Amino acid sequence: MTLQPTASHFIDGQYVEDTAGDPIDVIYPATGEVIARVHAATPAIIDRALEAATRAQAEWAALSGTERGRVLRRAADIIRARNHDLSVLETHDTGKPYQETIAVDATSGADALEYFGGMAATLTGQHIPLGEDWAYTVREPLGVCVGIGAWNYPTQIICWKTAPALACGNAMVFKPSETTPLCALKVAEILMEAGAPAGLCNVIQGRGEVGAALVTDDRVAKVSLTGSVPTGRKVYAAAAQSIKNVTMELGGKSPLIIFDDADIEDAVGGAILGNFYSSGQVCSNGTRVFVHTDIKDAFLTRLSARLSDVVMGDPLDEATNFGPMVSEAQRDIVERYIAKGQAEGARLICGGDRPEKPGFWINPTVFADVTDGMTIATDEIFGPVMCVLDFIDEADVIARANATEFGLSAGVFTRDISRAHRAIAQLQAGTCFINSYNDAPVEMPFGGSKLSGVGRENASAAIEHYSQLKSVYVRMGRVDAPY
Ligand code: NAD
């Protein structure tokens, strides 16, 4: 399988190159080898993508919802049929094991295309009776949408943004993370193959400057970013200059509360999924694991035992269930946090070091006796580092769980149904879990509160963020003016 794409960008239905742009090497995180090279978009490339999208959007919005939906559903079918190849590409782009990518990445992208494809024909306005008069609303597209992606889920992120955008009649210009530029190109190519007009979904490469140029362009009506809080602040502020619509899917430091009546095996399973899946590079991870002191020893014993089943082999081998960090830079960040955790007095239960192999690996790491003020308990680490904190009292743990600027996710494990709902009702987070962690079906809205973001992806909630209502008042009688 060739990993080098035909060209760096996909614009107006074809691959386009401009080697005048800064080169970006694509590095396979499992080995550190350069596997491909793309070039950042030059101003000419950015202009071409926006022109193509503007033209295609008008053509696309003129179709019926049924026709638009058919294209999205066809794209979903193609993605599913090519799941193996797309998963191998995703594994090379991110380093995530094939065991994960075959189950989650292209398939969740296909789910979004299928779901919003099915919904496209149902996106209508309302009839509002007003006595003799009446009003109606029309649900209109916004225009050209820009998507900017993080590096942890490159296929899923473009699909989660593009599927609702296209269903509503918008066009997309997507900029993947410079760390993982490969997968989004395939999605744009597949949409074309499925019958989308040329220019409807464009992918251009580049670092932050390219993203910034897109966000400030007057041809753009909406910006959807998946990234860190510092980038979110910049993008939100830049979009505000022309009052653009925004969706911000940002970082988190989410709490996972394990009460003393929880099923220990399930709670350990939830904590593993919420900390070590994708080697911890998941925004919604429950990285502050509050464990009731009565079950702390049992929890740590089972956690350590189950972590001995981690397999850190070749990510393409289906037996491998744990991959490397996406980049050397990300590994360095995570290692600095691990050192800080030790310096600040957290107790290392396991991991904390690297395996002896090329690439950007870190062993899954668990700290116990973590206290609320420690740096590892306050900062988003975005790596395989679980912090276990003690608690006794329900009200106290909820206050501590909420004592963060973030508000992306929260989870509780308990067999007491009343306590589960009471706790969730008080937790300040957009996406919550009871006796589970990190499920993200397309049918359920996903997003954060507080610094973790604005807007929601997935479910019918996403439609509100990719369309606008036009209200039309219709007078049936004479106009009664005062003069
Ligand atoms: P990042 O913020 O460094 O970069 C995200 C994207 O923004 C990249 O494509 C980057 O090139 C672009 N960018 C950077 N500066 C920009 C600017 N000034 N204008 C426009 N675009 C700019 O994030 P990352 O390191 O790629 O990803 C990790 C972060 O993303 C973590 O904080 C994680 O929590 C968050 N994340 C959130 C979600 C979510 O859905 N809430 C999902 C995945 C990742």
Short mmCIF file of C-alpha atoms and ligand atoms in Angstrom, two decimals:
data_model
loop_
_atom_site.label_atom_id
_atom_site.label_comp_id
_atom_site.label_asym_id
_atom_site.label_seq_id
_atom_site.Cartn_x
_atom_site.Cartn_y
_atom_site.Cartn_z
CA MET A 1 0.00 0.00 0.00
CA THR A 2 1.44 3.41 -0.98
CA LEU A 3 1.33 5.85 1.85
CA GLN A 4 2.53 8.84 -0.15
CA PRO A 5 -0.64 10.60 -1.38
CA THR A 6 -0.99 11.49 -5.06
CA ALA A 7 -0.55 15.13 -4.05
CA SER A 8 -0.76 17.23 -0.88
CA HIS A 9 -4.21 18.73 -1.36
CA PHE A 10 -7.59 17.64 -2.70
CA ILE A 11 -9.32 20.62 -4.30
CA ASP A 12 -12.19 20.90 -6.75
CA GLY A 13 -12.42 17.15 -7.16
CA GLN A 14 -8.75 16.45 -7.80
CA TYR A 15 -5.35 16.07 -6.20
CA VAL A 16 -3.36 19.30 -6.42
CA GLU A 17 0.29 19.99 -5.60
CA ASP A 18 2.17 23.19 -4.94
CA THR A 19 5.71 22.42 -3.81
CA ALA A 20 6.25 26.09 -3.00
CA GLY A 21 4.52 25.36 0.34
CA ASP A 22 6.61 24.35 3.38
CA PRO A 23 7.34 20.62 3.37
CA ILE A 24 5.71 18.55 6.14
CA ASP A 25 7.15 15.09 6.77
CA VAL A 26 4.72 12.40 7.82
CA ILE A 27 6.33 10.21 10.46
CA TYR A 28 5.16 6.72 11.44
CA PRO A 29 4.99 7.01 15.24
CA ALA A 30 5.71 3.32 15.80
CA THR A 31 9.17 3.53 14.19
CA GLY A 32 10.03 7.20 13.75
CA GLU A 33 10.45 6.66 9.98
CA VAL A 34 9.36 9.25 7.41
CA ILE A 35 6.59 7.56 5.39
CA ALA A 36 5.36 10.45 3.23
CA ARG A 37 5.78 14.16 2.64
CA VAL A 38 3.18 16.84 1.92
CA HIS A 39 3.45 20.59 1.43
CA ALA A 40 1.61 23.26 3.38
CA ALA A 41 -0.96 25.21 1.39
CA THR A 42 0.30 28.43 -0.17
CA PRO A 43 -2.04 31.45 -0.39
CA ALA A 44 -2.82 30.38 -3.98
CA ILE A 45 -3.90 26.91 -2.79
CA ILE A 46 -6.04 28.37 0.01
CA ASP A 47 -7.72 30.68 -2.49
CA ARG A 48 -8.35 27.84 -4.93
CA ALA A 49 -9.96 25.69 -2.24
CA LEU A 50 -12.25 28.49 -1.06
CA GLU A 51 -13.24 29.41 -4.61
CA ALA A 52 -14.06 25.79 -5.44
CA ALA A 53 -16.07 25.39 -2.24
CA THR A 54 -18.03 28.60 -2.84
CA ARG A 55 -18.99 27.47 -6.33
CA ALA A 56 -19.84 23.89 -5.34
CA GLN A 57 -21.91 25.00 -2.36
CA ALA A 58 -24.42 26.83 -4.54
CA GLU A 59 -24.83 23.77 -6.77
CA TRP A 60 -25.12 21.39 -3.80
CA ALA A 61 -27.63 23.49 -1.87
CA ALA A 62 -29.91 23.49 -4.93
CA LEU A 63 -30.31 19.68 -4.70
CA SER A 64 -33.06 18.11 -2.66
CA GLY A 65 -32.19 16.69 0.75
CA THR A 66 -32.85 13.19 -0.57
CA GLU A 67 -30.30 13.67 -3.34
CA ARG A 68 -27.70 15.05 -0.93
CA GLY A 69 -28.34 12.27 1.55
CA ARG A 70 -27.88 9.62 -1.14
CA VAL A 71 -24.33 10.85 -1.80
CA LEU A 72 -23.45 10.75 1.89
CA ARG A 73 -24.85 7.25 2.33
CA ARG A 74 -22.97 6.04 -0.75
CA ALA A 75 -19.76 7.48 0.74
CA ALA A 76 -20.51 5.60 3.98
CA ASP A 77 -20.83 2.35 2.01
CA ILE A 78 -17.52 2.94 0.20
CA ILE A 79 -15.76 3.69 3.48
CA ARG A 80 -17.08 0.49 5.04
CA ALA A 81 -16.04 -1.55 2.00
CA ARG A 82 -12.50 -0.10 2.30
CA ASN A 83 -12.29 -0.27 6.06
CA HIS A 84 -9.14 -2.40 5.99
CA ASP A 85 -7.10 -0.05 3.78
CA LEU A 86 -8.38 3.06 5.56
CA SER A 87 -7.54 1.51 8.92
CA VAL A 88 -4.01 0.64 7.81
CA LEU A 89 -3.62 4.26 6.68
CA GLU A 90 -5.02 5.56 9.98
CA THR A 91 -2.55 3.34 11.85
CA HIS A 92 0.34 4.81 9.84
CA ASP A 93 -0.93 8.38 10.28
CA THR A 94 -1.43 8.11 14.07
CA GLY A 95 0.37 4.99 15.31
CA LYS A 96 -2.86 3.66 16.85
CA PRO A 97 -3.03 -0.13 16.69
CA TYR A 98 -4.95 -1.71 13.82
CA GLN A 99 -7.00 -3.56 16.46
CA GLU A 100 -8.45 -0.11 17.33
CA THR A 101 -8.53 1.53 13.91
CA ILE A 102 -10.36 -1.37 12.22
CA ALA A 103 -13.11 -1.12 14.86
CA VAL A 104 -13.43 2.61 15.41
CA ASP A 105 -12.04 5.12 12.95
CA ALA A 106 -13.32 4.65 9.40
CA THR A 107 -16.39 2.89 10.83
CA SER A 108 -17.39 5.85 13.03
CA GLY A 109 -16.78 8.14 10.05
CA ALA A 110 -19.11 5.96 7.98
CA ASP A 111 -21.68 6.04 10.79
CA ALA A 112 -21.70 9.86 10.65
CA LEU A 113 -22.11 9.90 6.86
CA GLU A 114 -24.91 7.34 7.06
CA TYR A 115 -26.69 9.08 9.94
CA PHE A 116 -26.59 12.59 8.47
CA GLY A 117 -27.22 11.19 5.00
CA GLY A 118 -30.43 9.69 6.36
CA MET A 119 -31.35 12.94 8.04
CA ALA A 120 -30.71 15.24 5.04
CA ALA A 121 -34.19 14.81 3.58
CA THR A 122 -35.89 15.59 6.90
CA LEU A 123 -34.29 19.01 7.45
CA THR A 124 -37.29 21.25 7.11
CA GLY A 125 -38.66 24.43 8.64
CA GLN A 126 -41.87 24.99 10.57
CA HIS A 127 -45.30 26.37 9.83
CA ILE A 128 -46.35 28.86 12.54
CA PRO A 129 -50.04 29.81 12.61
CA LEU A 130 -50.68 33.44 13.70
CA GLY A 131 -54.44 33.84 13.52
CA GLU A 132 -55.28 34.91 9.99
CA ASP A 133 -51.61 35.42 9.24
CA TRP A 134 -48.91 32.85 9.43
CA ALA A 135 -45.17 32.48 9.36
CA TYR A 136 -42.83 29.82 8.21
CA THR A 137 -39.17 29.02 8.76
CA VAL A 138 -36.68 27.72 6.25
CA ARG A 139 -33.61 25.80 7.41
CA GLU A 140 -30.82 27.15 5.24
CA PRO A 141 -27.17 26.19 4.91
CA LEU A 142 -24.52 28.56 6.28
CA GLY A 143 -22.29 28.48 3.19
CA VAL A 144 -18.64 27.45 3.17
CA CYS A 145 -17.58 25.72 6.40
CA VAL A 146 -14.01 25.27 7.54
CA GLY A 147 -12.99 22.25 9.61
CA ILE A 148 -9.69 22.16 11.47
CA GLY A 149 -8.62 18.85 12.96
CA ALA A 150 -6.52 17.47 15.81
CA TRP A 151 -4.23 14.48 15.23
CA ASN A 152 -5.84 11.80 17.34
CA TYR A 153 -8.77 10.78 15.10
CA PRO A 154 -8.00 12.12 11.59
CA THR A 155 -10.66 10.11 9.71
CA GLN A 156 -13.36 10.48 12.32
CA ILE A 157 -12.84 14.23 12.77
CA ILE A 158 -13.29 15.11 9.08
CA CYS A 159 -16.36 12.87 8.89
CA TRP A 160 -17.94 14.24 12.08
CA LYS A 161 -17.64 17.78 10.68
CA THR A 162 -18.26 17.16 6.99
CA ALA A 163 -21.28 14.85 7.26
CA PRO A 164 -23.61 17.30 9.08
CA ALA A 165 -22.19 20.24 7.10
CA LEU A 166 -22.96 18.58 3.77
CA ALA A 167 -26.34 17.25 4.90
CA CYS A 168 -27.38 20.85 5.56
CA GLY A 169 -26.23 22.00 2.11
CA ASN A 170 -22.86 23.52 3.01
CA ALA A 171 -19.45 22.94 1.42
CA MET A 172 -16.30 22.07 3.39
CA VAL A 173 -12.68 23.12 3.35
CA PHE A 174 -10.88 20.90 5.85
CA LYS A 175 -7.39 21.32 7.24
CA PRO A 176 -6.11 18.23 9.01
CA SER A 177 -3.51 18.40 11.74
CA GLU A 178 -0.01 18.76 10.27
CA THR A 179 0.92 15.67 12.33
CA THR A 180 -1.63 13.42 10.57
CA PRO A 181 -2.28 14.76 7.06
CA LEU A 182 -3.06 11.53 5.19
CA CYS A 183 -6.50 10.20 6.15
CA ALA A 184 -8.66 13.24 5.40
CA LEU A 185 -7.55 13.19 1.73
CA LYS A 186 -9.11 9.75 1.35
CA VAL A 187 -12.45 10.92 2.75
CA ALA A 188 -12.58 13.84 0.28
CA GLU A 189 -11.69 11.46 -2.56
CA ILE A 190 -14.42 9.00 -1.51
CA LEU A 191 -17.08 11.74 -1.34
CA MET A 192 -16.24 12.66 -4.94
CA GLU A 193 -16.48 9.02 -5.96
CA ALA A 194 -19.86 8.84 -4.21
CA GLY A 195 -21.20 11.64 -6.42
CA ALA A 196 -20.46 14.88 -4.57
CA PRO A 197 -19.86 17.77 -6.96
CA ALA A 198 -16.23 18.78 -7.48
CA GLY A 199 -15.22 21.32 -4.84
CA LEU A 200 -17.77 20.27 -2.23
CA CYS A 201 -15.22 18.74 0.13
CA ASN A 202 -11.67 20.07 -0.14
CA VAL A 203 -8.69 19.13 2.00
CA ILE A 204 -5.68 21.39 2.27
CA GLN A 205 -2.57 20.82 4.37
CA GLY A 206 -0.69 23.10 6.68
CA ARG A 207 0.18 24.19 10.17
CA GLY A 208 -1.55 26.81 12.31
CA GLU A 209 -0.96 29.64 9.80
CA VAL A 210 -3.04 27.88 7.16
CA GLY A 211 -5.82 27.33 9.69
CA ALA A 212 -5.61 31.00 10.69
CA ALA A 213 -5.83 32.14 7.06
CA LEU A 214 -8.99 30.09 6.57
CA VAL A 215 -10.61 31.37 9.76
CA THR A 216 -10.19 35.02 8.79
CA ASP A 217 -11.37 34.67 5.17
CA ASP A 218 -14.63 36.46 4.37
CA ARG A 219 -15.82 33.61 2.16
CA VAL A 220 -16.05 31.35 5.23
CA ALA A 221 -19.32 31.24 7.19
CA LYS A 222 -18.44 28.73 9.90
CA VAL A 223 -15.41 27.28 11.63
CA SER A 224 -15.37 23.99 13.50
CA LEU A 225 -12.17 23.27 15.41
CA THR A 226 -11.08 20.15 17.22
CA GLY A 227 -7.97 21.04 19.17
CA SER A 228 -6.52 22.39 22.38
CA VAL A 229 -7.90 25.22 24.52
CA PRO A 230 -5.09 27.68 23.60
CA THR A 231 -5.78 27.14 19.87
CA GLY A 232 -9.52 27.35 20.56
CA ARG A 233 -9.09 30.77 22.13
CA LYS A 234 -7.21 32.04 19.07
CA VAL A 235 -9.63 30.58 16.55
CA TYR A 236 -12.72 31.73 18.48
CA ALA A 237 -11.31 35.27 18.72
CA ALA A 238 -10.38 35.36 15.02
CA ALA A 239 -13.81 34.05 13.98
CA ALA A 240 -15.46 36.70 16.15
CA GLN A 241 -14.04 39.47 13.97
CA SER A 242 -16.59 38.63 11.29
CA ILE A 243 -19.13 37.00 13.68
CA LYS A 244 -18.70 33.57 12.13
CA ASN A 245 -20.51 30.55 13.53
CA VAL A 246 -18.18 28.32 15.54
CA THR A 247 -18.02 24.86 17.00
CA MET A 248 -15.16 24.27 19.44
CA GLU A 249 -14.26 20.74 20.50
CA LEU A 250 -11.41 21.36 22.90
CA GLY A 251 -9.49 19.70 25.69
CA GLY A 252 -10.49 18.18 29.00
CA LYS A 253 -9.38 16.81 32.36
CA SER A 254 -12.47 14.80 33.03
CA PRO A 255 -13.44 13.10 36.30
CA LEU A 256 -14.33 9.43 36.58
CA ILE A 257 -15.85 8.70 39.99
CA ILE A 258 -15.84 5.13 41.27
CA PHE A 259 -18.11 4.68 44.28
CA ASP A 260 -17.63 1.96 46.88
CA ASP A 261 -20.57 -0.11 45.55
CA ALA A 262 -19.24 -0.21 41.98
CA ASP A 263 -18.54 -3.46 40.17
CA ILE A 264 -14.74 -3.42 40.41
CA GLU A 265 -14.08 -5.26 37.14
CA ASP A 266 -16.36 -2.92 35.21
CA ALA A 267 -14.88 0.13 36.91
CA VAL A 268 -11.35 -1.00 36.10
CA GLY A 269 -12.46 -1.65 32.50
CA GLY A 270 -13.98 1.83 32.28
CA ALA A 271 -10.85 3.42 33.71
CA ILE A 272 -8.68 1.51 31.21
CA LEU A 273 -10.86 2.61 28.28
CA GLY A 274 -10.95 6.16 29.61
CA ASN A 275 -7.18 6.44 30.03
CA PHE A 276 -5.28 4.07 27.78
CA TYR A 277 -7.35 3.66 24.61
CA SER A 278 -5.48 5.39 21.76
CA SER A 279 -2.59 5.54 24.24
CA GLY A 280 -4.49 8.15 26.22
CA GLN A 281 -4.73 10.60 23.32
CA VAL A 282 -8.48 11.14 23.66
CA CYS A 283 -9.97 14.51 24.61
CA SER A 284 -12.83 13.08 26.66
CA ASN A 285 -10.64 10.76 28.76
CA GLY A 286 -11.50 10.38 32.44
CA THR A 287 -7.99 11.07 33.63
CA ARG A 288 -8.87 12.06 37.19
CA VAL A 289 -10.04 8.73 38.58
CA PHE A 290 -11.59 9.34 42.01
CA VAL A 291 -11.76 6.00 43.81
CA HIS A 292 -13.56 5.52 47.16
CA THR A 293 -10.93 4.70 49.78
CA ASP A 294 -12.73 1.48 50.81
CA ILE A 295 -12.13 -0.08 47.38
CA LYS A 296 -8.89 1.66 46.42
CA ASP A 297 -6.59 -1.30 47.11
CA ALA A 298 -8.85 -3.73 45.27
CA PHE A 299 -9.13 -1.31 42.36
CA LEU A 300 -5.35 -0.79 42.07
CA THR A 301 -4.66 -4.52 42.37
CA ARG A 302 -7.03 -5.41 39.52
CA LEU A 303 -5.87 -2.45 37.42
CA SER A 304 -2.22 -3.49 37.70
CA ALA A 305 -3.11 -7.10 36.88
CA ARG A 306 -5.08 -6.14 33.79
CA LEU A 307 -2.39 -3.74 32.57
CA SER A 308 -0.01 -6.68 32.41
CA ASP A 309 -2.08 -7.77 29.39
CA VAL A 310 -1.03 -4.71 27.38
CA VAL A 311 0.60 -5.77 24.10
CA MET A 312 2.94 -3.15 22.61
CA GLY A 313 3.99 -4.82 19.39
CA ASP A 314 3.80 -3.88 15.74
CA PRO A 315 0.63 -1.72 15.51
CA LEU A 316 -0.35 -3.54 12.32
CA ASP A 317 -0.38 -6.87 14.16
CA GLU A 318 -3.95 -7.53 15.31
CA ALA A 319 -2.69 -8.78 18.68
CA THR A 320 -1.21 -5.35 19.52
CA ASN A 321 -3.57 -3.38 21.75
CA PHE A 322 -1.47 -0.37 22.72
CA GLY A 323 0.34 2.03 20.39
CA PRO A 324 2.93 4.80 20.64
CA MET A 325 2.42 8.54 21.14
CA VAL A 326 1.64 10.32 17.89
CA SER A 327 4.94 12.22 17.82
CA GLU A 328 8.25 12.73 19.54
CA ALA A 329 7.02 16.16 20.73
CA GLN A 330 3.94 14.61 22.35
CA ARG A 331 6.03 11.89 24.00
CA ASP A 332 8.33 14.58 25.45
CA ILE A 333 5.33 16.49 26.85
CA VAL A 334 3.97 13.35 28.49
CA GLU A 335 7.35 12.39 29.94
CA ARG A 336 7.71 15.85 31.46
CA TYR A 337 4.34 15.39 33.19
CA ILE A 338 5.37 11.98 34.49
CA ALA A 339 8.55 13.49 35.97
CA LYS A 340 6.48 16.27 37.52
CA GLY A 341 4.07 13.74 39.06
CA GLN A 342 6.99 11.97 40.73
CA ALA A 343 8.58 15.24 41.86
CA GLU A 344 5.28 16.42 43.39
CA GLY A 345 4.91 13.22 45.42
CA ALA A 346 2.40 11.04 43.52
CA ARG A 347 2.98 7.30 43.99
CA LEU A 348 3.94 5.52 40.75
CA ILE A 349 2.03 2.23 40.56
CA CYS A 350 3.22 1.17 37.11
CA GLY A 351 4.83 2.51 33.94
CA GLY A 352 6.49 5.90 34.02
CA ASP A 353 9.18 4.84 31.53
CA ARG A 354 9.58 3.89 27.86
CA PRO A 355 9.96 0.45 26.37
CA GLU A 356 13.25 -0.14 24.53
CA LYS A 357 12.17 0.29 20.93
CA PRO A 358 12.33 2.85 18.14
CA GLY A 359 9.35 5.20 17.80
CA PHE A 360 7.56 7.26 20.40
CA TRP A 361 6.41 4.76 23.00
CA ILE A 362 5.56 5.22 26.67
CA ASN A 363 4.45 2.46 29.02
CA PRO A 364 0.94 2.87 30.42
CA THR A 365 1.40 4.81 33.63
CA VAL A 366 -0.69 4.89 36.80
CA PHE A 367 -0.16 7.28 39.70
CA ALA A 368 -1.96 6.76 43.03
CA ASP A 369 -2.24 9.12 46.03
CA VAL A 370 -2.67 12.01 43.61
CA THR A 371 -4.02 15.18 45.22
CA ASP A 372 -6.14 17.87 43.57
CA GLY A 373 -3.42 20.53 43.34
CA MET A 374 -0.76 18.38 41.66
CA THR A 375 0.10 19.42 38.11
CA ILE A 376 -0.79 15.95 36.81
CA ALA A 377 -4.28 16.39 38.30
CA THR A 378 -4.93 19.83 36.84
CA ASP A 379 -3.37 19.80 33.34
CA GLU A 380 -4.52 17.86 30.31
CA ILE A 381 -1.61 15.47 29.63
CA PHE A 382 -2.97 13.75 26.50
CA GLY A 383 -1.04 10.56 27.02
CA PRO A 384 -1.32 7.23 28.89
CA VAL A 385 -1.17 8.64 32.41
CA MET A 386 -3.94 7.80 34.89
CA CYS A 387 -4.22 9.74 38.14
CA VAL A 388 -5.99 7.94 40.98
CA LEU A 389 -7.33 10.24 43.70
CA ASP A 390 -8.96 9.15 46.98
CA PHE A 391 -12.38 10.20 48.26
CA ILE A 392 -14.87 9.27 50.99
CA ASP A 393 -17.83 11.65 50.72
CA GLU A 394 -20.17 11.99 47.71
CA ALA A 395 -20.78 15.75 47.97
CA ASP A 396 -17.09 16.38 48.46
CA VAL A 397 -16.00 14.33 45.44
CA ILE A 398 -18.53 16.07 43.19
CA ALA A 399 -17.24 19.49 44.28
CA ARG A 400 -13.67 18.33 43.60
CA ALA A 401 -14.62 16.83 40.25
CA ASN A 402 -16.13 20.18 39.22
CA ALA A 403 -13.16 22.22 40.43
CA THR A 404 -11.61 22.50 36.97
CA GLU A 405 -11.81 24.95 34.10
CA PHE A 406 -12.66 22.08 31.75
CA GLY A 407 -16.07 20.48 31.27
CA LEU A 408 -15.87 17.93 28.48
CA SER A 409 -16.85 14.62 30.09
CA ALA A 410 -17.59 12.89 33.38
CA GLY A 411 -18.35 9.35 34.46
CA VAL A 412 -19.63 7.50 37.50
CA PHE A 413 -19.49 3.84 38.42
CA THR A 414 -22.05 2.75 41.03
CA ARG A 415 -24.77 0.13 41.42
CA ASP A 416 -27.03 2.71 43.10
CA ILE A 417 -29.25 4.12 40.37
CA SER A 418 -30.32 7.15 42.42
CA ARG A 419 -26.76 8.06 43.26
CA ALA A 420 -25.72 7.70 39.62
CA HIS A 421 -28.31 10.19 38.39
CA ARG A 422 -27.87 12.51 41.39
CA ALA A 423 -24.12 12.71 40.72
CA ILE A 424 -24.46 13.16 36.96
CA ALA A 425 -27.00 15.95 37.48
CA GLN A 426 -24.40 17.89 39.47
CA LEU A 427 -21.34 17.22 37.31
CA GLN A 428 -20.38 20.11 35.02
CA ALA A 429 -19.68 18.29 31.76
CA GLY A 430 -21.19 18.04 28.30
CA THR A 431 -20.82 14.29 27.75
CA CYS A 432 -21.41 11.91 30.65
CA PHE A 433 -21.33 8.17 31.29
CA ILE A 434 -22.96 5.90 33.86
CA ASN A 435 -21.19 2.55 34.40
CA SER A 436 -19.33 3.06 31.12
CA TYR A 437 -16.76 5.41 29.63
CA ASN A 438 -16.00 7.09 26.29
CA ASP A 439 -18.82 5.65 24.19
CA ALA A 440 -19.46 8.07 21.30
CA PRO A 441 -22.26 6.77 19.09
CA VAL A 442 -23.31 9.18 16.35
CA GLU A 443 -26.85 9.21 17.75
CA MET A 444 -25.66 10.94 20.97
CA PRO A 445 -24.57 14.61 21.04
CA PHE A 446 -20.88 15.06 21.84
CA GLY A 447 -19.20 18.19 23.17
CA GLY A 448 -18.08 20.14 26.18
CA SER A 449 -19.00 22.91 28.56
CA LYS A 450 -16.75 25.52 30.26
CA LEU A 451 -13.32 25.73 28.53
CA SER A 452 -13.92 22.43 26.74
CA GLY A 453 -15.93 24.06 24.01
CA VAL A 454 -19.10 25.35 22.46
CA GLY A 455 -21.52 23.59 20.15
CA ARG A 456 -22.16 19.89 19.77
CA GLU A 457 -21.13 17.30 17.22
CA ASN A 458 -23.18 14.25 16.25
CA ALA A 459 -26.92 13.61 16.62
CA SER A 460 -29.59 16.05 15.50
CA ALA A 461 -27.91 18.63 17.79
CA ALA A 462 -25.18 19.09 15.15
CA ILE A 463 -27.75 20.31 12.62
CA GLU A 464 -28.28 23.46 14.70
CA HIS A 465 -24.61 24.26 14.28
CA TYR A 466 -24.46 23.81 10.50
CA SER A 467 -27.67 25.57 9.46
CA GLN A 468 -29.54 28.79 10.11
CA LEU A 469 -33.24 29.59 10.20
CA LYS A 470 -34.88 32.12 7.95
CA SER A 471 -38.24 33.29 9.37
CA VAL A 472 -40.87 34.54 6.97
CA TYR A 473 -43.98 36.42 8.15
CA VAL A 474 -46.93 36.18 5.77
CA ARG A 475 -49.73 38.74 6.10
CA MET A 476 -53.00 37.57 4.61
CA GLY A 477 -55.02 40.79 5.16
CA ARG A 478 -54.47 44.51 4.52
CA VAL A 479 -51.51 46.40 6.03
CA ASP A 480 -52.70 48.68 8.85
CA ALA A 481 -50.14 51.53 8.93
CA PRO A 482 -50.65 54.57 11.29
CA TYR A 483 -50.14 57.11 8.48
P1 NAD B 1 -3.81 21.89 18.53
O1 NAD B 1 -4.69 22.86 19.22
O2 NAD B 1 -2.35 22.05 18.67
O3 NAD B 1 -4.10 21.89 16.97
C1 NAD B 1 -5.39 21.63 16.45
C2 NAD B 1 -5.48 22.13 15.03
O4 NAD B 1 -5.47 23.56 15.02
C3 NAD B 1 -4.31 21.71 14.13
O5 NAD B 1 -4.82 21.38 12.86
C4 NAD B 1 -3.47 22.98 14.05
O6 NAD B 1 -2.70 23.08 12.88
C5 NAD B 1 -4.55 24.05 14.07
N1 NAD B 1 -4.11 25.37 14.52
C6 NAD B 1 -3.11 25.69 15.37
N2 NAD B 1 -3.06 27.03 15.54
C7 NAD B 1 -4.04 27.57 14.80
C8 NAD B 1 -4.51 28.90 14.58
N3 NAD B 1 -3.94 29.95 15.17
N4 NAD B 1 -5.56 29.09 13.76
C9 NAD B 1 -6.19 28.04 13.18
N5 NAD B 1 -5.78 26.76 13.34
C10 NAD B 1 -4.73 26.52 14.15
O7 NAD B 1 -4.31 20.46 19.04
P2 NAD B 1 -3.64 19.03 18.78
O8 NAD B 1 -2.36 19.00 19.55
O9 NAD B 1 -3.64 18.73 17.34
O10 NAD B 1 -4.70 18.06 19.46
C11 NAD B 1 -4.75 17.82 20.82
C12 NAD B 1 -5.79 18.67 21.51
O11 NAD B 1 -7.03 18.54 20.87
C13 NAD B 1 -6.03 18.27 22.94
O12 NAD B 1 -6.18 19.41 23.76
C14 NAD B 1 -7.34 17.52 22.89
O13 NAD B 1 -8.04 17.50 24.09
C15 NAD B 1 -8.05 18.25 21.82
N6 NAD B 1 -9.06 17.38 21.22
C16 NAD B 1 -10.38 17.65 21.46
C17 NAD B 1 -11.37 16.83 20.94
C18 NAD B 1 -12.82 17.10 21.19
O14 NAD B 1 -13.63 16.60 20.45
N7 NAD B 1 -13.20 17.84 22.19
C19 NAD B 1 -11.01 15.74 20.16
C20 NAD B 1 -9.66 15.49 19.93
C21 NAD B 1 -8.69 16.33 20.46
#
